[in-house]
């Protein structure tokens, strides 16, 4: 749970920008 939120907030321009830009 904490790892998922940290990854989306920290790498939001790497991982989150891929499926979030869609």
PDB file of C-alpha atoms in Angstrom:
ATOM      1  CA  UNK A   1       0.000   0.000   0.000  1.00  0.00           C
ATOM      2  CA  UNK A   2       2.696   2.496   0.952  1.00  0.00           C
ATOM      3  CA  UNK A   3       4.925   1.333  -1.889  1.00  0.00           C
ATOM      4  CA  UNK A   4       2.178   1.885  -4.429  1.00  0.00           C
ATOM      5  CA  UNK A   5       1.515   5.445  -3.315  1.00  0.00           C
ATOM      6  CA  UNK A   6       5.216   6.342  -3.100  1.00  0.00           C
ATOM      7  CA  UNK A   7       5.878   4.961  -6.589  1.00  0.00           C
ATOM      8  CA  UNK A   8       2.981   6.905  -8.124  1.00  0.00           C
ATOM      9  CA  UNK A   9       3.973  10.126  -6.354  1.00  0.00           C
ATOM     10  CA  UNK A  10       7.758   9.851  -6.768  1.00  0.00           C
ATOM     11  CA  UNK A  11       7.917   8.214 -10.220  1.00  0.00           C
ATOM     12  CA  UNK A  12       4.750   9.904 -11.420  1.00  0.00           C
ATOM     13  CA  UNK A  13       6.695  11.331 -14.364  1.00  0.00           C
ATOM     14  CA  UNK A  14       8.129   7.882 -15.264  1.00  0.00           C
ATOM     15  CA  UNK A  15       5.557   5.220 -14.515  1.00  0.00           C
ATOM     16  CA  UNK A  16       2.555   7.378 -13.698  1.00  0.00           C
ATOM     17  CA  UNK A  17       3.052   9.477 -16.820  1.00  0.00           C
ATOM     18  CA  UNK A  18       2.730   6.394 -19.033  1.00  0.00           C
ATOM     19  CA  UNK A  19      -0.729   5.131 -18.075  1.00  0.00           C
ATOM     20  CA  UNK A  20      -1.831   8.426 -16.536  1.00  0.00           C
ATOM     21  CA  UNK A  21      -1.276  10.531 -19.690  1.00  0.00           C
ATOM     22  CA  UNK A  22      -3.747   8.209 -21.456  1.00  0.00           C
TER      23      UNK A  22
END
